[in-house]
Every structure is written in structure tokens, then in C-alpha cells.
PDB file of C-alpha atoms in Angstrom:
ATOM      1  CA  ASN A   1      -8.963  10.915  -4.541  1.00 62.00           C
ATOM      2  CA  ALA A   2      -6.865   8.795  -2.084  1.00 74.00           C
ATOM      3  CA  GLY A   3      -7.410   5.288  -3.393  1.00 92.00           C
ATOM      4  CA  VAL A   4      -5.319   2.761  -1.444  1.00 96.00           C
ATOM      5  CA  THR A   5      -3.263   4.377   1.373  1.00 96.00           C
ATOM      6  CA  GLN A   6      -0.523   2.326   3.224  1.00 97.00           C
ATOM      7  CA  THR A   7       1.117   3.117   6.359  1.00 96.00           C
ATOM      8  CA  PRO A   8       4.069   3.348   7.273  1.00 96.00           C
ATOM      9  CA  LYS A   9       6.120   4.113   4.068  1.00 95.00           C
ATOM     10  CA  PHE A  10       9.263   2.829   5.635  1.00 96.00           C
ATOM     11  CA  GLN A  11      10.038   0.475   8.746  1.00 96.00           C
ATOM     12  CA  VAL A  12      13.350  -0.891  10.176  1.00 97.00           C
ATOM     13  CA  LEU A  13      12.591  -3.887  12.560  1.00 97.00           C
ATOM     14  CA  LYS A  14      15.077  -6.043  14.735  1.00 97.00           C
ATOM     15  CA  THR A  15      14.674  -9.868  14.281  1.00 98.00           C
ATOM     16  CA  GLY A  16      11.876 -11.178  16.488  1.00 97.00           C
ATOM     17  CA  GLN A  17      10.012  -7.660  16.718  1.00 97.00           C
ATOM     18  CA  SER A  18       6.437  -7.542  15.720  1.00 97.00           C
ATOM     19  CA  MET A  19       4.642  -4.879  13.688  1.00 96.00           C
ATOM     20  CA  THR A  20       1.370  -4.229  11.661  1.00 97.00           C
ATOM     21  CA  LEU A  21       1.118  -2.810   8.323  1.00 98.00           C
ATOM     22  CA  GLN A  22      -2.028  -0.705   7.647  1.00 97.00           C
ATOM     23  CA  CYS A  23      -3.924  -0.511   4.529  1.00 97.00           C
ATOM     24  CA  ALA A  24      -7.221   1.481   3.841  1.00 97.00           C
ATOM     25  CA  GLN A  25      -9.147   1.881   0.687  1.00 97.00           C
ATOM     26  CA  ASP A  26     -11.722   4.460  -0.058  1.00 96.00           C
ATOM     27  CA  MET A  27     -13.242   2.975  -3.307  1.00 94.00           C
ATOM     28  CA  ASN A  28     -15.746   0.662  -1.680  1.00 94.00           C
ATOM     29  CA  HIS A  29     -14.069  -2.277  -3.141  1.00 94.00           C
ATOM     30  CA  ASN A  30     -14.823  -5.716  -1.780  1.00 92.00           C
ATOM     31  CA  SER A  31     -11.630  -7.484  -2.358  1.00 93.00           C
ATOM     32  CA  MET A  32      -8.242  -6.617  -0.732  1.00 95.00           C
ATOM     33  CA  TYR A  33      -4.821  -8.128  -1.098  1.00 95.00           C
ATOM     34  CA  TRP A  34      -1.364  -8.175   0.364  1.00 97.00           C
ATOM     35  CA  TYR A  35       1.708  -8.675  -1.920  1.00 96.00           C
ATOM     36  CA  ARG A  36       5.435  -8.746  -1.379  1.00 96.00           C
ATOM     37  CA  GLN A  37       7.723  -7.737  -3.899  1.00 93.00           C
ATOM     38  CA  ASP A  38      11.350  -8.963  -4.101  1.00 92.00           C
ATOM     39  CA  PRO A  39      14.015  -8.434  -6.640  1.00 85.00           C
ATOM     40  CA  GLY A  40      14.014 -10.947  -9.479  1.00 82.00           C
ATOM     41  CA  MET A  41      10.665 -12.460  -8.126  1.00 85.00           C
ATOM     42  CA  GLY A  42       8.011 -10.119  -8.996  1.00 86.00           C
ATOM     43  CA  LEU A  43       4.944  -9.956  -6.733  1.00 91.00           C
ATOM     44  CA  ARG A  44       3.958 -12.672  -4.742  1.00 93.00           C
ATOM     45  CA  LEU A  45       0.372 -12.897  -2.868  1.00 93.00           C
ATOM     46  CA  ILE A  46       0.682 -13.318   0.872  1.00 96.00           C
ATOM     47  CA  TYR A  47      -2.919 -13.207   1.720  1.00 96.00           C
ATOM     48  CA  TYR A  48      -6.258 -11.873   0.353  1.00 93.00           C
ATOM     49  CA  SER A  49      -9.771 -11.069   1.402  1.00 94.00           C
ATOM     50  CA  ALA A  50     -12.485 -11.646  -1.335  1.00 90.00           C
ATOM     51  CA  SER A  51     -15.137  -9.647   0.905  1.00 90.00           C
ATOM     52  CA  GLU A  52     -15.480  -8.334   4.341  1.00 90.00           C
ATOM     53  CA  GLY A  53     -15.313 -11.094   6.957  1.00 89.00           C
ATOM     54  CA  THR A  54     -13.139 -13.622   4.853  1.00 92.00           C
ATOM     55  CA  THR A  55      -9.520 -14.080   4.449  1.00 95.00           C
ATOM     56  CA  ASP A  56      -7.578 -16.818   2.585  1.00 93.00           C
ATOM     57  CA  LYS A  57      -3.969 -17.715   2.181  1.00 94.00           C
ATOM     58  CA  GLY A  58      -1.982 -16.825  -1.016  1.00 92.00           C
ATOM     59  CA  GLU A  59       1.199 -18.250  -2.198  1.00 91.00           C
ATOM     60  CA  VAL A  60       3.513 -17.269   0.799  1.00 95.00           C
ATOM     61  CA  PRO A  61       1.490 -16.741   3.902  1.00 97.00           C
ATOM     62  CA  ASN A  62       3.886 -18.300   6.460  1.00 97.00           C
ATOM     63  CA  GLY A  63       5.008 -15.823   9.041  1.00 97.00           C
ATOM     64  CA  TYR A  64       2.188 -13.499   8.604  1.00 98.00           C
ATOM     65  CA  ASN A  65      -1.524 -12.854   9.877  1.00 97.00           C
ATOM     66  CA  VAL A  66      -4.063 -10.607   8.404  1.00 98.00           C
ATOM     67  CA  SER A  67      -7.195  -8.947   9.619  1.00 97.00           C
ATOM     68  CA  ARG A  68     -10.068  -7.573   7.502  1.00 96.00           C
ATOM     69  CA  LEU A  69     -11.156  -4.978  10.066  1.00 88.00           C
ATOM     70  CA  ASN A  70     -14.239  -3.616   7.938  1.00 95.00           C
ATOM     71  CA  LYS A  71     -14.732  -3.085   4.221  1.00 95.00           C
ATOM     72  CA  ARG A  72     -12.074  -0.295   4.092  1.00 97.00           C
ATOM     73  CA  GLU A  73      -9.170  -1.710   6.122  1.00 97.00           C
ATOM     74  CA  PHE A  74      -7.081  -4.763   5.681  1.00 98.00           C
ATOM     75  CA  SER A  75      -3.930  -5.071   7.951  1.00 98.00           C
ATOM     76  CA  LEU A  76      -0.929  -7.383   7.779  1.00 98.00           C
ATOM     77  CA  ARG A  77       0.858  -8.541  10.895  1.00 98.00           C
ATOM     78  CA  LEU A  78       4.270  -9.867  11.502  1.00 97.00           C
ATOM     79  CA  GLU A  79       4.223 -11.512  14.873  1.00 94.00           C
ATOM     80  CA  SER A  80       7.993 -12.234  14.931  1.00 96.00           C
ATOM     81  CA  ALA A  81      10.123 -10.656  12.097  1.00 97.00           C
ATOM     82  CA  ALA A  82      12.757 -12.495  10.242  1.00 97.00           C
ATOM     83  CA  PRO A  83      15.272 -11.167   7.900  1.00 97.00           C
ATOM     84  CA  SER A  84      13.740 -13.066   5.195  1.00 96.00           C
ATOM     85  CA  GLN A  85      10.655 -10.789   5.511  1.00 97.00           C
ATOM     86  CA  THR A  86      12.671  -7.834   4.223  1.00 97.00           C
ATOM     87  CA  SER A  87      10.832  -6.769   1.329  1.00 97.00           C
ATOM     88  CA  VAL A  88       8.460  -4.060  -0.244  1.00 95.00           C
ATOM     89  CA  TYR A  89       4.858  -4.830   0.761  1.00 97.00           C
ATOM     90  CA  PHE A  90       1.880  -3.728  -1.406  1.00 96.00           C
ATOM     91  CA  CYS A  91      -1.737  -3.685  -0.511  1.00 97.00           C
ATOM     92  CA  ALA A  92      -4.188  -3.535  -3.413  1.00 95.00           C
ATOM     93  CA  SER A  93      -8.001  -3.817  -3.742  1.00 94.00           C
ATOM     94  CA  ARG A  94     -10.424  -4.491  -6.459  1.00 91.00           C
ATOM     95  CA  GLY A  95     -14.216  -3.937  -7.382  1.00 88.00           C
ATOM     96  CA  VAL A  96     -16.218  -6.726  -8.969  1.00 81.00           C
ATOM     97  CA  LEU A  97     -15.336  -5.884 -12.542  1.00 77.00           C
ATOM     98  CA  SER A  98     -12.228  -3.707 -12.181  1.00 80.00           C
ATOM     99  CA  PRO A  99      -8.446  -4.280 -12.137  1.00 84.00           C
ATOM    100  CA  LEU A 100      -6.231  -4.131  -8.949  1.00 89.00           C
ATOM    101  CA  HIS A 101      -5.548  -0.670  -7.454  1.00 92.00           C
ATOM    102  CA  PHE A 102      -2.284  -0.796  -5.573  1.00 93.00           C
ATOM    103  CA  GLY A 103      -0.939   1.365  -2.818  1.00 95.00           C
ATOM    104  CA  ASN A 104       2.496   2.814  -2.872  1.00 93.00           C
ATOM    105  CA  GLY A 105       4.103   0.338  -0.746  1.00 94.00           C
ATOM    106  CA  THR A 106       5.943  -0.134   2.546  1.00 96.00           C
ATOM    107  CA  ARG A 107       9.618  -0.665   2.405  1.00 96.00           C
ATOM    108  CA  LEU A 108      10.452  -3.084   5.519  1.00 97.00           C
ATOM    109  CA  THR A 109      14.012  -3.957   6.509  1.00 97.00           C
ATOM    110  CA  VAL A 110      14.383  -6.591   9.073  1.00 97.00           C
ATOM    111  CA  THR A 111      18.165  -6.563  10.733  1.00 96.00           C
TER     112      THR A 111
ATOM    113  CA  GLY B   1       0.826 -24.122 -11.214  1.00 84.00           C
ATOM    114  CA  ASP B   2       0.453 -21.051 -13.394  1.00 88.00           C
ATOM    115  CA  SER B   3       3.332 -19.005 -14.185  1.00 92.00           C
ATOM    116  CA  VAL B   4       4.884 -16.037 -16.241  1.00 95.00           C
ATOM    117  CA  THR B   5       8.133 -15.501 -17.519  1.00 95.00           C
ATOM    118  CA  GLN B   6       9.576 -12.185 -18.629  1.00 94.00           C
ATOM    119  CA  MET B   7      12.711 -11.208 -20.341  1.00 87.00           C
ATOM    120  CA  GLU B   8      15.456 -10.100 -17.922  1.00 84.00           C
ATOM    121  CA  GLY B   9      16.365  -6.552 -17.820  1.00 85.00           C
ATOM    122  CA  PRO B  10      17.218  -3.761 -17.539  1.00 94.00           C
ATOM    123  CA  VAL B  11      16.325  -2.877 -20.989  1.00 96.00           C
ATOM    124  CA  THR B  12      18.136   0.414 -21.893  1.00 97.00           C
ATOM    125  CA  LEU B  13      16.827   2.357 -24.946  1.00 97.00           C
ATOM    126  CA  SER B  14      17.273   5.765 -26.485  1.00 97.00           C
ATOM    127  CA  GLU B  15      14.291   8.142 -26.937  1.00 97.00           C
ATOM    128  CA  GLU B  16      12.254   7.118 -29.898  1.00 97.00           C
ATOM    129  CA  ALA B  17      13.451   3.701 -30.105  1.00 98.00           C
ATOM    130  CA  PHE B  18      11.164   0.544 -30.563  1.00 98.00           C
ATOM    131  CA  LEU B  19      10.484  -1.394 -27.478  1.00 97.00           C
ATOM    132  CA  THR B  20       9.647  -5.042 -27.042  1.00 97.00           C
ATOM    133  CA  ILE B  21       9.377  -6.850 -23.693  1.00 97.00           C
ATOM    134  CA  ASN B  22       8.831 -10.463 -23.983  1.00 97.00           C
ATOM    135  CA  CYS B  23       6.462 -12.417 -21.819  1.00 97.00           C
ATOM    136  CA  THR B  24       5.319 -16.082 -21.911  1.00 97.00           C
ATOM    137  CA  TYR B  25       3.021 -17.944 -19.707  1.00 96.00           C
ATOM    138  CA  THR B  26       2.145 -21.360 -18.575  1.00 95.00           C
ATOM    139  CA  ALA B  27      -1.434 -21.748 -17.234  1.00 91.00           C
ATOM    140  CA  THR B  28      -4.386 -24.185 -17.220  1.00 84.00           C
ATOM    141  CA  GLY B  29      -7.505 -23.182 -18.826  1.00 81.00           C
ATOM    142  CA  TYR B  30      -7.859 -19.793 -20.555  1.00 84.00           C
ATOM    143  CA  PRO B  31      -6.284 -17.147 -18.372  1.00 90.00           C
ATOM    144  CA  SER B  32      -6.555 -13.235 -18.799  1.00 90.00           C
ATOM    145  CA  LEU B  33      -3.304 -11.518 -19.493  1.00 93.00           C
ATOM    146  CA  PHE B  34      -2.078  -8.047 -18.156  1.00 94.00           C
ATOM    147  CA  TRP B  35       0.747  -5.595 -18.328  1.00 96.00           C
ATOM    148  CA  TYR B  36       1.262  -3.447 -15.180  1.00 95.00           C
ATOM    149  CA  VAL B  37       3.755  -0.672 -14.903  1.00 97.00           C
ATOM    150  CA  GLN B  38       5.415   0.561 -11.848  1.00 94.00           C
ATOM    151  CA  TYR B  39       6.879   4.049 -11.781  1.00 94.00           C
ATOM    152  CA  PRO B  40       9.660   5.011  -9.114  1.00 89.00           C
ATOM    153  CA  GLY B  41       8.282   5.209  -5.680  1.00 86.00           C
ATOM    154  CA  GLU B  42       4.813   4.192  -6.709  1.00 89.00           C
ATOM    155  CA  GLY B  43       2.498   1.221  -6.628  1.00 89.00           C
ATOM    156  CA  LEU B  44       1.660  -0.823  -9.828  1.00 92.00           C
ATOM    157  CA  GLN B  45      -0.933   0.542 -12.230  1.00 93.00           C
ATOM    158  CA  LEU B  46      -2.689  -1.303 -14.988  1.00 93.00           C
ATOM    159  CA  LEU B  47      -1.339  -0.655 -18.443  1.00 96.00           C
ATOM    160  CA  LEU B  48      -3.436  -2.914 -20.567  1.00 96.00           C
ATOM    161  CA  LYS B  49      -5.173  -6.285 -20.667  1.00 93.00           C
ATOM    162  CA  ALA B  50      -6.768  -9.034 -22.956  1.00 93.00           C
ATOM    163  CA  THR B  51      -9.027 -11.615 -22.006  1.00 89.00           C
ATOM    164  CA  LYS B  52      -9.024 -13.920 -24.755  1.00 90.00           C
ATOM    165  CA  ALA B  53      -6.867 -15.269 -27.561  1.00 92.00           C
ATOM    166  CA  ASP B  54      -6.109 -12.869 -30.520  1.00 95.00           C
ATOM    167  CA  ASP B  55      -7.254  -9.927 -28.358  1.00 95.00           C
ATOM    168  CA  LYS B  56      -5.042  -6.843 -28.553  1.00 97.00           C
ATOM    169  CA  GLY B  57      -4.623  -4.597 -25.474  1.00 96.00           C
ATOM    170  CA  SER B  58      -3.477  -1.071 -26.016  1.00 97.00           C
ATOM    171  CA  ASN B  59      -2.909   1.985 -23.977  1.00 97.00           C
ATOM    172  CA  LYS B  60      -0.588   5.189 -24.029  1.00 95.00           C
ATOM    173  CA  GLY B  61       0.871   3.780 -27.302  1.00 97.00           C
ATOM    174  CA  PHE B  62       1.716   0.363 -25.883  1.00 98.00           C
ATOM    175  CA  GLU B  63       0.206  -2.723 -27.361  1.00 98.00           C
ATOM    176  CA  ALA B  64       0.263  -6.548 -26.657  1.00 98.00           C
ATOM    177  CA  THR B  65      -1.515  -9.378 -28.428  1.00 98.00           C
ATOM    178  CA  TYR B  66      -2.658 -12.480 -26.577  1.00 97.00           C
ATOM    179  CA  ARG B  67      -1.219 -15.424 -28.551  1.00 96.00           C
ATOM    180  CA  LYS B  68      -2.626 -18.749 -27.511  1.00 94.00           C
ATOM    181  CA  GLU B  69      -0.512 -20.710 -29.924  1.00 94.00           C
ATOM    182  CA  THR B  70       2.756 -19.428 -28.548  1.00 95.00           C
ATOM    183  CA  THR B  71       1.360 -18.689 -25.059  1.00 96.00           C
ATOM    184  CA  SER B  72       2.928 -15.289 -25.269  1.00 97.00           C
ATOM    185  CA  PHE B  73       1.755 -11.689 -24.516  1.00 98.00           C
ATOM    186  CA  HIS B  74       4.797  -9.375 -25.620  1.00 98.00           C
ATOM    187  CA  LEU B  75       4.563  -5.751 -24.946  1.00 98.00           C
ATOM    188  CA  GLU B  76       5.438  -3.186 -27.709  1.00 98.00           C
ATOM    189  CA  LYS B  77       5.855   0.605 -28.200  1.00 98.00           C
ATOM    190  CA  GLY B  78       6.813   2.068 -31.419  1.00 97.00           C
ATOM    191  CA  SER B  79       8.668   5.147 -29.882  1.00 96.00           C
ATOM    192  CA  VAL B  80       9.626   5.088 -26.296  1.00 98.00           C
ATOM    193  CA  GLN B  81       9.867   8.432 -24.359  1.00 97.00           C
ATOM    194  CA  VAL B  82      11.938   9.148 -21.265  1.00 97.00           C
ATOM    195  CA  SER B  83       8.754   9.299 -19.282  1.00 96.00           C
ATOM    196  CA  ASP B  84       8.241   5.448 -20.090  1.00 97.00           C
ATOM    197  CA  SER B  85      11.149   4.616 -17.761  1.00 97.00           C
ATOM    198  CA  ALA B  86       9.555   2.206 -15.216  1.00 97.00           C
ATOM    199  CA  VAL B  87       9.266  -1.380 -14.240  1.00 95.00           C
ATOM    200  CA  TYR B  88       6.914  -3.467 -16.392  1.00 97.00           C
ATOM    201  CA  PHE B  89       5.176  -6.574 -15.074  1.00 95.00           C
ATOM    202  CA  CYS B  90       3.369  -9.174 -17.053  1.00 96.00           C
ATOM    203  CA  ALA B  91       0.539 -11.037 -15.209  1.00 94.00           C
ATOM    204  CA  LEU B  92      -2.119 -13.571 -15.698  1.00 92.00           C
ATOM    205  CA  SER B  93      -5.404 -14.266 -13.764  1.00 88.00           C
ATOM    206  CA  ASP B  94      -7.676 -17.249 -13.795  1.00 77.00           C
ATOM    207  CA  SER B  95     -10.463 -17.518 -16.324  1.00 59.00           C
ATOM    208  CA  SER B  96     -12.571 -14.581 -15.217  1.00 61.00           C
ATOM    209  CA  GLU B  97     -11.812 -11.233 -16.493  1.00 60.00           C
ATOM    210  CA  TYR B  98      -9.893  -9.943 -13.549  1.00 64.00           C
ATOM    211  CA  GLY B  99      -9.611 -12.991 -11.442  1.00 64.00           C
ATOM    212  CA  ASN B 100      -9.223 -13.178  -7.669  1.00 67.00           C
ATOM    213  CA  LYS B 101      -5.481 -13.921  -7.646  1.00 78.00           C
ATOM    214  CA  LEU B 102      -2.795 -12.477 -10.057  1.00 87.00           C
ATOM    215  CA  VAL B 103       0.341 -14.316 -10.893  1.00 90.00           C
ATOM    216  CA  PHE B 104       3.187 -11.939 -11.721  1.00 92.00           C
ATOM    217  CA  GLY B 105       6.222 -12.245 -13.640  1.00 94.00           C
ATOM    218  CA  ALA B 106       9.727 -10.966 -12.235  1.00 93.00           C
ATOM    219  CA  GLY B 107       9.445  -7.472 -13.837  1.00 94.00           C
ATOM    220  CA  THR B 108      11.572  -5.776 -16.516  1.00 96.00           C
ATOM    221  CA  ILE B 109      13.413  -2.501 -15.779  1.00 95.00           C
ATOM    222  CA  LEU B 110      13.066  -0.114 -18.761  1.00 97.00           C
ATOM    223  CA  ARG B 111      15.560   2.853 -18.910  1.00 97.00           C
ATOM    224  CA  VAL B 112      15.059   5.399 -21.646  1.00 97.00           C
ATOM    225  CA  LYS B 113      17.909   7.803 -22.378  1.00 97.00           C
ATOM    226  CA  SER B 114      17.527  11.326 -24.027  1.00 94.00           C
TER     227      SER B 114
END
């Protein structure tokens, strides 16, 4: 039972580089989310997708783009990474009447 | 906007001690309230929830009661174990049972010593 799978687990980037964080879920959930977790600040919502084909901004969307490729996959792209984007990134998904299911996170360092 | 405030940690307890982690919230309307737990190296998991005033959520020996008059949702456990060491997050959503967007507190680290 895989649940929510995120890749990669760790990544180091230089300022200005780009990368895409991948997320896939196998629970047939409609909604998917990207959060970032920073010390002392809890989790903050970056973008979410309430259903396939739709995406919406969350609390901290600047510097990020997302793609809901299909029902299973929801990717997060950093076009030009900045040190302020050093964080742990979590993908989550949710069914109609179910709580969030989280992946194990991607630890990103931007130097 | 909506917000959640948790007591700062880390909280360090001996095994079998009583645990309280305070959580208060600010929200318009009538939010649902949640406690999530994050074990080392893992994502968050739902621990318990309450959807209306005076509801008590419970799971794995943990309890929390939705107190509208004090806008609080404190987490308690009567006797903690080493395996309870984790980060605990209080969260709220809009009026629907799970909502589309959760607002999280900063998290409280719990360390339990044997």
C-alpha cells in the first residue's frame, strides 16, 4: 500500500537552478496539495488541486508552479531556486470524506 | 485570517507522565479541529479530530475536546510512552468536515525519556 509517494527525498540546488518535485498517489483521491514545512512555522500551503484539471494558489505560492498531470500525479516546479526556498516539502492527497494523507517529504537545500 | 497557536516546545517528559499540549485558534465560522503527528522521517498522520463544539476526539490514548468558549483544542494523554516521541501539530479547516485547506500551528516537539 504505497499511499503518497514523493521523489526525490533529498535535493541540493544552487541559486537559480530549476527542479521539479514529483508526487503520486494511488488512493484515487480527487484533491492534492503541496505544503512546505519550516521550523517554527508549521506547514504552509503552496498550491492545491481540488480535482483533476484545476489548480489554485495557497498561502505561499510565489516562486512555484504546479501541474496536475492526471488524477494520480501533482508536481511542483521551482523555476529559479532561491535560498528562501530551502525547506521540507510535503505532498498530500485527500478523498471526498477523508483526512489528508501525506508523503514522507522532500528535503530541499538551496545554496 | 484563520490561525492556530500552539505551545512552544520541546516538551520533555519521563515515561508514564501526563501530557498536555496547548492549542488555541482564531477562526471565522465553525471550523473543524485536528491533531496531526509526525514521527521522525515521516509525513504527518491524522491523530484525532473534532468537528463541532464539545466534541471529544480520541485515538491511541490521546484526547482533545473542542472548546468553543475558550477557542481551544488541547491535546492530552494520561501516560506517555517513548514511542510517543514525535512532533504534534494542531490544525483547523473551514466549516466542512475536512475542508479544502488546513491551517497548521507551528508544531510541538515531544520527547519522552525512559
